[in-house]
Short mmCIF file of C-alpha atoms in Angstrom, two decimals:
data_model
loop_
_atom_site.label_atom_id
_atom_site.label_comp_id
_atom_site.label_asym_id
_atom_site.label_seq_id
_atom_site.Cartn_x
_atom_site.Cartn_y
_atom_site.Cartn_z
CA MET A 1 172.91 48.60 81.23
CA ALA A 2 172.90 47.80 77.64
CA LEU A 3 169.90 48.36 75.58
CA ARG A 4 167.73 45.23 74.88
CA ASN A 5 166.70 44.26 71.32
CA SER A 6 162.96 45.41 71.41
CA ASP A 7 162.06 43.59 68.27
CA PRO A 8 163.83 40.33 68.02
CA PRO A 9 163.31 37.98 65.12
CA GLY A 10 160.32 36.03 65.56
CA ALA A 11 159.06 38.01 68.54
CA MET A 12 155.49 37.48 69.54
CA GLN A 13 152.74 40.03 69.14
CA ILE A 14 151.92 42.41 72.07
CA GLU A 15 148.69 41.34 73.65
CA ALA A 16 148.54 43.85 76.51
CA VAL A 17 150.23 47.03 77.78
CA LEU A 18 150.84 47.53 81.51
CA PHE A 19 150.90 51.12 82.65
CA ASP A 20 152.47 52.53 85.80
CA MET A 21 149.99 55.11 87.20
CA ASP A 22 151.78 58.14 88.83
CA GLY A 23 153.54 60.29 86.11
CA VAL A 24 152.39 57.87 83.27
CA ILE A 25 148.44 57.95 83.44
CA THR A 26 147.98 60.64 86.00
CA ASP A 27 149.58 63.93 86.59
CA THR A 28 150.12 63.27 90.34
CA ALA A 29 153.90 63.24 90.51
CA THR A 30 154.06 66.90 91.39
CA ALA A 31 151.67 66.23 94.40
CA HIS A 32 153.63 63.27 95.51
CA LEU A 33 157.00 65.35 95.26
CA ALA A 34 155.57 68.12 97.21
CA ALA A 35 154.15 65.62 99.96
CA TRP A 36 157.57 63.89 100.32
CA LYS A 37 159.47 67.14 100.44
CA ARG A 38 156.97 68.58 103.08
CA LEU A 39 157.52 65.40 104.99
CA PHE A 40 161.34 64.99 104.92
CA ASP A 41 162.32 68.69 105.14
CA ALA A 42 160.19 69.25 108.19
CA TYR A 43 161.63 66.03 109.71
CA LEU A 44 165.12 66.92 109.09
CA LEU A 45 164.60 70.40 110.32
CA SER A 46 163.02 69.10 113.57
CA GLU A 47 165.84 66.80 114.30
CA GLY A 48 168.44 69.50 113.73
CA ARG A 49 170.32 67.51 111.29
CA ALA A 50 172.83 68.92 108.95
CA ALA A 51 171.55 67.00 105.96
CA GLU A 52 170.76 68.39 102.54
CA PRO A 53 167.14 69.00 102.01
CA PHE A 54 164.98 66.60 100.05
CA SER A 55 165.41 67.38 96.34
CA GLU A 56 163.72 66.23 92.97
CA ALA A 57 166.79 63.93 92.44
CA ASP A 58 166.07 62.22 95.83
CA TYR A 59 162.49 61.69 94.62
CA ARG A 60 163.73 60.03 91.44
CA LEU A 61 166.41 57.90 93.09
CA HIS A 62 164.79 56.93 96.41
CA VAL A 63 161.08 57.09 96.45
CA ASP A 64 159.66 57.32 92.90
CA GLY A 65 157.81 54.04 91.97
CA LYS A 66 158.48 52.32 95.43
CA PRO A 67 156.12 51.48 98.06
CA ARG A 68 155.74 54.24 100.54
CA TYR A 69 157.39 52.66 103.55
CA ASP A 70 160.30 51.40 101.24
CA GLY A 71 160.62 55.02 99.93
CA VAL A 72 160.99 56.41 103.59
CA GLN A 73 163.53 53.84 104.55
CA SER A 74 165.54 54.43 101.19
CA PHE A 75 165.66 58.23 101.56
CA LEU A 76 166.67 58.15 105.11
CA ALA A 77 169.46 55.55 104.51
CA SER A 78 170.77 57.96 101.93
CA ARG A 79 171.11 60.59 104.80
CA GLY A 80 172.59 58.05 107.19
CA ILE A 81 169.33 57.86 109.34
CA GLU A 82 168.04 54.81 110.74
CA LEU A 83 164.57 54.38 112.35
CA PRO A 84 162.65 51.26 113.64
CA TRP A 85 160.18 49.97 110.93
CA GLY A 86 157.14 50.07 113.15
CA GLY A 87 153.75 48.97 111.83
CA PRO A 88 151.17 50.18 109.20
CA ASP A 89 148.79 51.41 112.03
CA ASP A 90 151.52 53.76 113.54
CA ASP A 91 150.21 57.01 114.17
CA PRO A 92 151.57 59.82 111.64
CA GLU A 93 153.41 61.56 114.46
CA THR A 94 155.26 58.26 115.52
CA GLU A 95 158.95 58.37 114.63
CA THR A 96 159.11 55.04 112.63
CA ILE A 97 159.39 54.15 109.13
CA CYS A 98 155.62 53.40 108.87
CA GLY A 99 154.81 56.47 111.03
CA LEU A 100 156.52 58.77 108.54
CA GLY A 101 155.12 56.96 105.55
CA ASN A 102 151.52 57.57 107.13
CA ARG A 103 152.39 61.09 107.57
CA LYS A 104 153.41 61.47 103.97
CA ASN A 105 150.04 59.88 103.03
CA HIS A 106 148.25 62.54 105.16
CA HIS A 107 149.98 65.21 103.24
CA PHE A 108 149.17 63.55 99.89
CA GLN A 109 145.40 62.98 100.75
CA ALA A 110 145.16 66.69 101.89
CA TRP A 111 146.42 67.68 98.32
CA LEU A 112 143.75 65.15 96.89
CA ALA A 113 141.10 67.02 98.75
CA GLN A 114 141.81 70.34 97.20
CA ASN A 115 142.92 69.46 93.62
CA ALA A 116 141.50 67.78 90.75
CA ILE A 117 143.45 64.77 89.19
CA GLU A 118 144.41 65.32 85.65
CA VAL A 119 145.11 62.48 83.02
CA PHE A 120 147.97 63.16 80.60
CA PRO A 121 146.37 63.85 77.11
CA GLY A 122 148.85 61.70 75.51
CA SER A 123 148.11 58.74 77.79
CA ARG A 124 144.38 58.98 77.13
CA ALA A 125 145.27 59.17 73.26
CA LEU A 126 147.37 56.00 73.48
CA LEU A 127 144.63 54.20 75.49
CA CYS A 128 142.24 54.98 72.62
CA GLU A 129 144.60 53.65 70.03
CA LEU A 130 145.08 50.44 72.06
CA ASP A 131 141.32 50.02 72.33
CA ALA A 132 141.09 50.46 68.53
CA THR A 133 143.67 47.82 68.03
CA GLY A 134 142.39 45.38 70.48
CA ILE A 135 145.20 45.61 72.85
CA ARG A 136 144.42 45.25 76.40
CA ALA A 137 145.47 47.56 79.20
CA ALA A 138 146.01 47.13 82.93
CA VAL A 139 147.49 49.48 85.44
CA PHE A 140 149.74 48.88 88.41
CA SER A 141 150.84 51.16 91.29
CA SER A 142 152.60 50.89 94.57
CA SER A 143 150.21 53.43 95.94
CA ARG A 144 147.36 52.54 98.25
CA ASN A 145 145.49 55.57 96.85
CA ALA A 146 145.55 54.40 93.23
CA ARG A 147 141.84 53.22 92.95
CA GLU A 148 140.58 56.60 94.40
CA VAL A 149 143.14 58.49 92.10
CA LEU A 150 142.04 56.63 88.96
CA ASP A 151 138.23 56.97 89.84
CA SER A 152 138.75 60.74 90.50
CA ALA A 153 140.50 61.25 87.15
CA GLY A 154 137.63 59.27 85.42
CA VAL A 155 139.72 56.46 83.79
CA LEU A 156 139.39 53.58 86.35
CA ALA A 157 137.06 51.80 83.94
CA ARG A 158 139.54 51.94 80.99
CA PHE A 159 141.63 49.19 82.61
CA GLU A 160 140.75 45.59 82.73
CA VAL A 161 143.07 45.07 85.82
CA LEU A 162 144.43 47.09 88.68
CA VAL A 163 147.15 45.93 91.07
CA ASP A 164 147.89 48.51 93.71
CA GLY A 165 149.60 49.08 96.97
CA GLN A 166 146.75 47.48 98.92
CA ASP A 167 147.22 44.31 96.93
CA MET A 168 150.85 44.38 97.63
CA ALA A 169 150.27 44.63 101.33
CA GLU A 170 147.61 41.84 101.47
CA THR A 171 149.83 39.49 99.32
CA ASP A 172 153.16 40.59 100.67
CA LEU A 173 154.44 41.46 97.17
CA PRO A 174 157.96 43.13 97.20
CA GLY A 175 158.36 46.58 95.64
CA LYS A 176 160.12 47.65 92.57
CA PRO A 177 162.81 46.99 91.22
CA ASP A 178 161.25 43.51 91.98
CA PRO A 179 158.88 42.98 89.03
CA ALA A 180 156.31 41.11 91.17
CA ILE A 181 153.48 43.83 90.97
CA MET A 182 153.87 43.86 86.99
CA LEU A 183 153.87 40.00 86.91
CA ARG A 184 150.77 39.85 89.08
CA ALA A 185 148.97 42.25 86.70
CA ALA A 186 149.94 40.16 83.69
CA ASP A 187 148.76 37.10 85.39
CA ARG A 188 145.38 38.62 86.06
CA LEU A 189 145.06 39.46 82.60
CA GLY A 190 145.83 35.88 81.61
CA THR A 191 148.80 36.66 79.50
CA ALA A 192 152.53 36.02 79.61
CA PRO A 193 155.24 38.71 79.99
CA GLU A 194 156.73 37.95 76.68
CA ARG A 195 153.55 39.24 75.13
CA VAL A 196 153.36 42.29 77.40
CA ALA A 197 154.69 45.92 77.12
CA ILE A 198 155.50 48.00 80.21
CA ILE A 199 155.25 51.72 80.46
CA GLU A 200 157.21 53.31 83.43
CA ASP A 201 158.61 56.62 84.44
CA ALA A 202 160.71 55.38 87.32
CA ILE A 203 164.34 54.00 87.11
CA SER A 204 163.31 51.29 89.41
CA GLY A 205 160.22 50.51 87.36
CA VAL A 206 162.20 50.16 84.25
CA GLU A 207 164.61 47.72 86.10
CA ALA A 208 161.68 45.79 87.26
CA GLY A 209 160.37 45.49 83.61
CA VAL A 210 163.53 44.30 82.34
CA ALA A 211 163.96 41.78 85.28
CA GLY A 212 160.39 40.50 84.63
CA GLY A 213 161.27 39.54 81.03
CA PHE A 214 158.59 41.49 79.44
CA ALA A 215 158.47 42.01 75.78
CA GLN A 216 159.00 45.80 75.81
CA VAL A 217 159.90 48.33 78.37
CA VAL A 218 159.01 51.91 77.44
CA GLY A 219 160.28 54.74 79.72
CA VAL A 220 158.47 58.23 79.79
CA GLU A 221 160.59 61.04 81.17
CA ARG A 222 158.70 64.34 81.00
CA SER A 223 160.96 66.81 82.52
CA SER A 224 164.67 65.97 81.57
CA ASP A 225 166.80 63.69 79.30
CA GLU A 226 165.37 60.32 78.62
CA SER A 227 168.84 58.68 78.71
CA ALA A 228 168.57 57.79 82.42
CA LEU A 229 165.63 55.43 81.65
CA GLU A 230 167.36 54.07 78.65
CA LYS A 231 170.65 53.33 80.67
CA ALA A 232 168.36 51.41 83.13
CA GLY A 233 167.20 49.20 80.31
CA ALA A 234 164.35 50.92 78.58
CA ASP A 235 163.95 49.71 74.90
CA LEU A 236 162.51 53.11 74.19
CA ALA A 237 162.14 56.38 76.14
CA VAL A 238 159.87 59.07 75.13
CA ALA A 239 158.97 62.57 76.60
CA ASP A 240 155.14 61.78 76.48
CA LEU A 241 152.98 58.82 75.46
CA ALA A 242 151.55 60.92 72.58
CA GLU A 243 154.92 60.17 70.87
CA LEU A 244 153.95 56.49 70.76
CA THR A 245 152.03 54.53 68.13
CA ILE A 246 151.46 50.94 67.24
CA GLY A 247 153.80 49.34 64.87
CA GLU A 248 154.80 46.11 63.38
CA GLY A 249 153.96 43.11 65.73
CA ARG A 250 151.71 45.51 67.51
CA ARG A 251 154.75 46.67 69.42
CA LEU A 252 154.89 50.33 70.68
CA VAL A 253 157.20 52.51 68.41
CA ALA A 254 157.92 56.29 68.40
CA ARG A 255 156.35 58.58 65.91
CA LYS A 256 158.91 60.29 63.74
CA MET A 257 158.38 63.63 62.05
CA HIS A 258 159.38 62.42 58.32
CA SER A 259 157.19 59.36 58.55
CA THR A 260 154.20 60.88 60.04
CA PRO A 261 151.39 60.66 57.26
CA LEU A 262 150.90 63.91 55.15
CA ALA A 263 147.72 65.79 55.81
CA TRP A 264 147.02 65.60 52.12
CA GLU A 265 146.92 61.83 52.36
CA ALA A 266 144.59 61.88 55.34
CA ARG A 267 142.14 64.50 54.08
CA GLY A 268 139.12 62.05 54.45
CA ALA A 269 140.05 61.38 58.06
CA ILE A 270 140.57 65.03 58.82
CA ARG A 271 137.18 65.90 57.18
CA GLU A 272 135.49 63.02 59.20
CA ARG A 273 136.95 64.49 62.30
CA MET A 274 135.64 67.99 61.39
CA GLU A 275 132.22 66.82 60.72
CA GLY A 276 129.62 68.41 62.93
CA ARG A 277 132.27 70.23 64.99
CA ARG A 278 133.45 73.79 65.25
CA VAL A 279 136.96 74.22 64.21
CA ALA A 280 139.65 76.35 65.90
CA VAL A 281 143.09 76.88 64.24
CA PHE A 282 146.42 77.67 66.15
CA LEU A 283 149.52 78.32 64.25
CA ASP A 284 153.19 78.75 65.04
CA TYR A 285 154.83 81.62 63.16
CA ASP A 286 158.63 81.01 62.35
CA GLY A 287 159.00 77.92 60.18
CA THR A 288 155.23 77.48 59.89
CA LEU A 289 153.70 80.61 58.28
CA THR A 290 157.29 81.93 57.17
CA PRO A 291 160.46 80.02 56.37
CA ILE A 292 163.29 80.07 58.79
CA VAL A 293 165.75 82.86 58.06
CA ASP A 294 169.10 83.95 59.24
CA ASP A 295 167.79 87.35 60.54
CA PRO A 296 164.47 86.80 62.48
CA ALA A 297 163.64 90.47 61.69
CA ALA A 298 163.41 89.45 57.94
CA ALA A 299 160.83 86.78 58.49
CA THR A 300 157.97 88.68 56.98
CA LEU A 301 154.61 87.15 55.99
CA GLY A 302 154.10 86.56 52.35
CA GLU A 303 151.04 87.96 50.57
CA GLY A 304 149.57 84.49 49.71
CA MET A 305 149.92 83.39 53.45
CA ARG A 306 148.42 86.69 54.57
CA ALA A 307 145.46 86.08 52.17
CA ALA A 308 145.13 82.49 53.44
CA LEU A 309 144.91 83.56 57.10
CA SER A 310 142.37 86.31 56.17
CA ARG A 311 140.17 83.76 54.38
CA LEU A 312 140.33 81.08 57.21
CA SER A 313 139.78 83.64 59.96
CA ALA A 314 136.59 84.87 58.28
CA LYS A 315 135.05 81.37 58.95
CA VAL A 316 136.77 80.06 62.14
CA ARG A 317 138.88 81.38 65.13
CA VAL A 318 142.50 81.55 64.35
CA ALA A 319 145.31 82.25 66.76
CA ILE A 320 149.06 82.78 66.28
CA VAL A 321 151.19 81.13 69.06
CA SER A 322 154.72 82.09 68.75
CA GLY A 323 157.90 82.32 70.77
CA ARG A 324 158.29 85.96 69.66
CA ASP A 325 157.23 88.87 71.84
CA LEU A 326 153.59 89.54 71.61
CA LYS A 327 154.10 93.02 69.99
CA ASP A 328 156.62 91.59 67.45
CA VAL A 329 154.45 88.81 66.07
CA GLN A 330 151.33 91.25 65.91
CA ALA A 331 153.54 93.68 63.91
CA LEU A 332 154.52 90.91 61.48
CA VAL A 333 151.20 89.60 60.87
CA GLN A 334 148.96 92.82 61.04
CA ASP A 335 145.64 91.26 61.40
CA GLU A 336 143.47 92.52 64.19
CA THR A 337 140.82 89.81 63.69
CA LEU A 338 143.31 87.12 64.90
CA TYR A 339 144.25 86.01 68.42
CA TYR A 340 147.92 85.93 69.53
CA ALA A 341 150.05 84.18 72.20
CA GLY A 342 153.41 85.70 72.37
CA SER A 343 156.56 84.73 74.49
CA HIS A 344 155.49 80.97 74.25
CA GLY A 345 152.01 81.75 75.52
CA PHE A 346 152.90 84.09 78.58
CA ASP A 347 151.40 87.07 76.86
CA LEU A 348 147.95 86.79 75.04
CA ALA A 349 145.92 89.22 73.01
CA GLY A 350 142.82 89.40 70.71
CA PRO A 351 140.40 91.46 68.94
CA ASP A 352 138.67 94.35 70.71
CA GLY A 353 141.65 95.07 72.95
CA TRP A 354 141.35 91.77 74.78
CA ARG A 355 144.67 91.17 76.83
CA HIS A 356 145.75 88.56 79.35
CA VAL A 357 149.31 88.37 80.92
CA VAL A 358 150.16 85.01 82.64
CA GLU A 359 151.13 86.20 86.12
CA LYS A 360 153.49 83.24 86.99
CA GLY A 361 155.65 84.51 84.01
CA ALA A 362 155.70 88.04 85.22
CA ALA A 363 157.69 87.19 88.44
CA PHE A 364 160.59 86.04 86.30
CA VAL A 365 161.14 89.27 84.36
CA PRO A 366 164.11 90.39 86.76
CA ILE A 367 165.76 87.01 86.42
CA LEU A 368 165.47 86.87 82.66
CA LYS A 369 166.97 90.43 82.51
CA ASP A 370 169.96 89.25 84.62
CA ALA A 371 170.45 86.03 82.55
CA ALA A 372 170.28 87.98 79.33
CA GLU A 373 173.12 90.32 80.41
CA THR A 374 175.04 87.08 81.63
CA LEU A 375 174.48 85.47 78.31
CA ALA A 376 175.62 88.43 76.23
CA ALA A 377 178.83 88.77 78.12
CA ARG A 378 179.64 85.03 77.62
CA LEU A 379 178.78 85.12 73.92
CA ALA A 380 180.44 88.45 73.02
CA SER A 381 183.56 86.67 71.64
CA ILE A 382 181.69 84.22 69.45
CA ASP A 383 180.71 85.63 65.98
CA GLY A 384 177.19 85.26 64.97
CA ALA A 385 175.75 84.42 68.48
CA ARG A 386 172.97 86.75 69.47
CA VAL A 387 170.63 87.05 72.60
CA GLU A 388 167.31 88.12 71.83
CA ARG A 389 165.67 89.63 75.09
CA LYS A 390 161.83 89.09 75.05
CA ARG A 391 159.34 90.15 77.78
CA PHE A 392 159.01 86.46 79.30
CA SER A 393 161.69 84.53 77.69
CA LEU A 394 165.10 84.83 75.84
CA ALA A 395 166.26 83.27 72.61
CA VAL A 396 169.87 82.48 71.92
CA HIS A 397 170.39 82.45 68.13
CA PHE A 398 173.38 80.64 66.66
CA ARG A 399 172.33 80.10 63.03
CA GLN A 400 175.19 82.26 61.88
CA VAL A 401 177.70 80.73 64.20
CA ALA A 402 180.52 78.67 62.69
CA PRO A 403 179.90 74.96 63.57
CA PRO A 404 183.09 74.61 65.70
CA ASP A 405 181.93 77.33 68.02
CA GLU A 406 178.31 75.86 68.42
CA ALA A 407 179.40 73.76 71.37
CA ALA A 408 180.74 76.93 73.20
CA VAL A 409 177.21 78.50 72.81
CA ALA A 410 175.55 75.54 74.31
CA GLN A 411 178.08 75.58 77.10
CA ALA A 412 177.29 79.32 77.82
CA VAL A 413 173.66 78.48 77.98
CA ARG A 414 174.18 75.52 80.35
CA GLU A 415 176.28 77.54 82.75
CA THR A 416 173.88 80.66 82.68
CA ILE A 417 170.77 78.34 83.52
CA ALA A 418 172.75 76.63 86.42
CA GLU A 419 173.26 80.12 87.98
CA HIS A 420 169.65 81.39 87.58
CA ASP A 421 167.22 79.43 89.61
CA GLY A 422 163.70 78.95 87.97
CA LEU A 423 164.87 78.92 84.22
CA HIS A 424 165.33 76.20 81.95
CA ALA A 425 166.43 76.04 78.32
CA SER A 426 165.19 73.87 75.34
CA ALA A 427 166.85 73.52 71.90
CA GLY A 428 165.07 74.48 68.62
CA LYS A 429 166.24 75.04 65.09
CA LYS A 430 169.57 76.85 65.68
CA VAL A 431 168.20 78.50 68.87
CA TYR A 432 167.99 77.94 72.45
CA ASP A 433 164.78 79.08 74.14
CA VAL A 434 165.26 80.29 77.78
CA LYS A 435 161.98 80.29 79.74
CA PRO A 436 160.69 80.14 83.39
CA ARG A 437 160.61 76.70 84.85
CA VAL A 438 156.87 76.87 85.48
CA ASP A 439 154.11 74.81 84.19
CA TRP A 440 153.13 76.92 81.26
CA HIS A 441 154.06 76.60 77.61
CA LYS A 442 152.36 76.76 74.22
CA GLY A 443 150.13 73.93 74.98
CA ARG A 444 148.72 75.54 78.19
CA ALA A 445 148.20 78.78 76.30
CA VAL A 446 146.18 76.93 73.63
CA LEU A 447 143.98 75.39 76.26
CA SER A 448 143.58 78.77 77.88
CA LEU A 449 142.53 80.29 74.72
CA LEU A 450 140.09 77.58 74.03
CA THR A 451 138.45 78.29 77.40
CA THR A 452 138.52 82.04 76.78
CA LEU A 453 136.95 81.65 73.32
CA ASP A 454 134.10 79.25 74.73
CA LEU A 455 135.66 76.49 72.51
CA ASP A 456 136.46 73.98 75.29
CA GLY A 457 133.83 71.39 74.51
CA GLU A 458 133.61 68.09 72.67
CA ASP A 459 131.91 69.74 69.83
CA VAL A 460 135.09 71.61 68.89
CA LEU A 461 138.07 70.37 66.92
CA PRO A 462 141.27 72.21 67.74
CA ILE A 463 144.06 71.96 65.03
CA TYR A 464 147.56 73.04 65.75
CA VAL A 465 150.30 73.44 63.14
CA GLY A 466 153.87 74.11 64.13
CA ASP A 467 157.41 72.89 63.15
CA ASP A 468 159.61 73.24 66.16
CA THR A 469 160.27 71.44 69.43
CA THR A 470 158.40 74.10 71.42
CA ASP A 471 155.32 73.27 69.37
CA GLU A 472 155.40 69.78 70.76
CA ASP A 473 153.84 71.04 74.06
CA ALA A 474 150.85 72.04 71.93
CA PHE A 475 150.62 68.66 69.99
CA ARG A 476 150.68 66.90 73.42
CA SER A 477 147.99 69.00 74.95
CA LEU A 478 145.66 68.30 72.21
CA SER A 479 146.44 64.84 71.35
CA ASP A 480 143.21 63.50 72.92
CA ARG A 481 140.90 66.11 71.50
CA GLY A 482 142.32 67.66 68.41
CA LEU A 483 144.90 67.31 65.52
CA GLY A 484 148.65 68.16 65.69
CA ILE A 485 150.21 68.76 62.25
CA VAL A 486 154.08 69.13 62.12
CA VAL A 487 155.86 70.99 59.42
CA ARG A 488 158.59 68.70 58.22
CA ASP A 489 160.95 71.44 57.10
CA GLY A 490 163.94 70.32 59.43
CA ALA A 491 165.96 67.30 60.72
CA ASP A 492 163.80 64.15 61.59
CA ARG A 493 162.89 63.80 65.30
CA ARG A 494 160.17 62.26 67.52
CA THR A 495 156.75 64.13 67.43
CA SER A 496 153.38 63.94 69.06
CA ALA A 497 151.78 65.23 65.87
CA ARG A 498 149.50 62.92 63.96
CA PHE A 499 149.87 64.45 60.49
CA ALA A 500 152.52 66.42 58.59
CA LEU A 501 153.01 69.05 56.03
CA ARG A 502 156.09 69.47 53.87
CA ASP A 503 157.00 73.18 54.23
CA THR A 504 155.39 76.67 54.60
CA GLY A 505 154.01 76.46 51.00
CA ASP A 506 152.24 73.23 52.09
CA VAL A 507 150.98 75.10 55.12
CA GLU A 508 149.38 77.94 53.04
CA ARG A 509 147.55 75.47 50.66
CA PHE A 510 146.38 73.69 53.67
CA LEU A 511 144.86 76.64 55.30
CA LEU A 512 143.06 77.47 51.98
CA TRP A 513 141.68 73.68 51.90
CA LEU A 514 140.58 74.16 55.48
CA ALA A 515 138.64 77.43 54.51
CA ASP A 516 136.99 75.73 51.71
CA VAL A 517 135.84 72.53 53.87
CA VAL A 518 134.73 74.71 56.72
CA GLY A 519 132.76 76.70 54.21
CA GLY A 520 131.10 73.74 52.73
CA GLU A 521 132.53 74.22 49.19
CA GLY A 522 132.77 70.61 48.24
CA VAL A 523 136.55 70.37 47.95
CA PRO A 524 138.19 66.91 47.86
#
């Protein structure tokens, strides 16, 4: 499907934003996926069918964003299975579409009873920005549990209108890709679709937004390529709502690294955010504290930066969060007063011998070892390609690879990832980072350190400075409570950071400025 023009001449201003709930506002997609898989895999096994087990791809194609019973019917049809529809009151053990749907709800309710509902920080941050701009917000969901989920997450009151699965059942509204639920939400707000933006994470939801004639349809794809949502018709697709801001015509636009305001231009706002709060500073290493160099071993810390770190750490807690191995980054910085998170946050340490290893990463050590050997063999014939083995991750460096050979490096990484379950790769500055596919990253490491250091309160302002794509996880995790500052030294891209610095020299000056402000030295 061709992309729509998201900002046609004479377009009306946005008055409201309608949010899907699961996967957009609340982090319940994992729970839904687990409940659906538990349902369908057990059903297929009990029937002795030779069908493929339920997968994440099945979730995206057949059930995500749809009313529960429609999802059951869609998935079963994909496996050539037909069942009678039954009725909403069917017992969960009844072999009907409704019976299986009720069984899935039982599995999901069991998850809700044992787990807290989390709101994505970037979604909370965007809601605050909408409030400040006077743009109204509503939420829609095909789930009959929507009110319970939003109330549990503490954000029900943030929305003027909620249209959920219960409303759909009572008024016989069709499910997505029909836009009926979105149109009902806009109608309850008293506004027209051409003045409303839709935010969705499901292909069927994007298709519904397009069909409904809404002013903007924004897709959010947190785990893979956003292109599928753009192909479905999204005007814009992002990895997290922290990447969104409000632009001309009060339309949603993506934050870009090179147009993000410089921290120097926002000193007043930053000082205001610091007022009356304790500050904690988190810093990436390569590209942030030192320039990117061809040989990672040569990325030594300059004396000026070392002095800036020492001066700042005497006044606030400072941590280095790096993709390097813990021992490597500690040896480069050589400051025992700092905290460290190595291997993208899987290996943490601090003063007085404090140490913490994230156990969910330790299980992947044998897989990473085998992947490193496979990659080394595949890249042996490519001059300049190098595999750096780390304790909980790998780095495939290709800064010294001739441009015509870069595609071969990318192909070697893709093939190796496909052969090693549980790993995934992300692209950085002339490097591919290969890590365990678990819910742990630099952002999680920062949140863990905040808790460990008793800095996990509203009276704390965490500041994270980084330059690469792996730092985006930290920017997103802190987007509703702290400040993300991106170092611009590189090609332009989307970012969840709120401010920017030009280069590592700018970082050094900023750290000195922070030390002076925290010390109350009256600097501008």
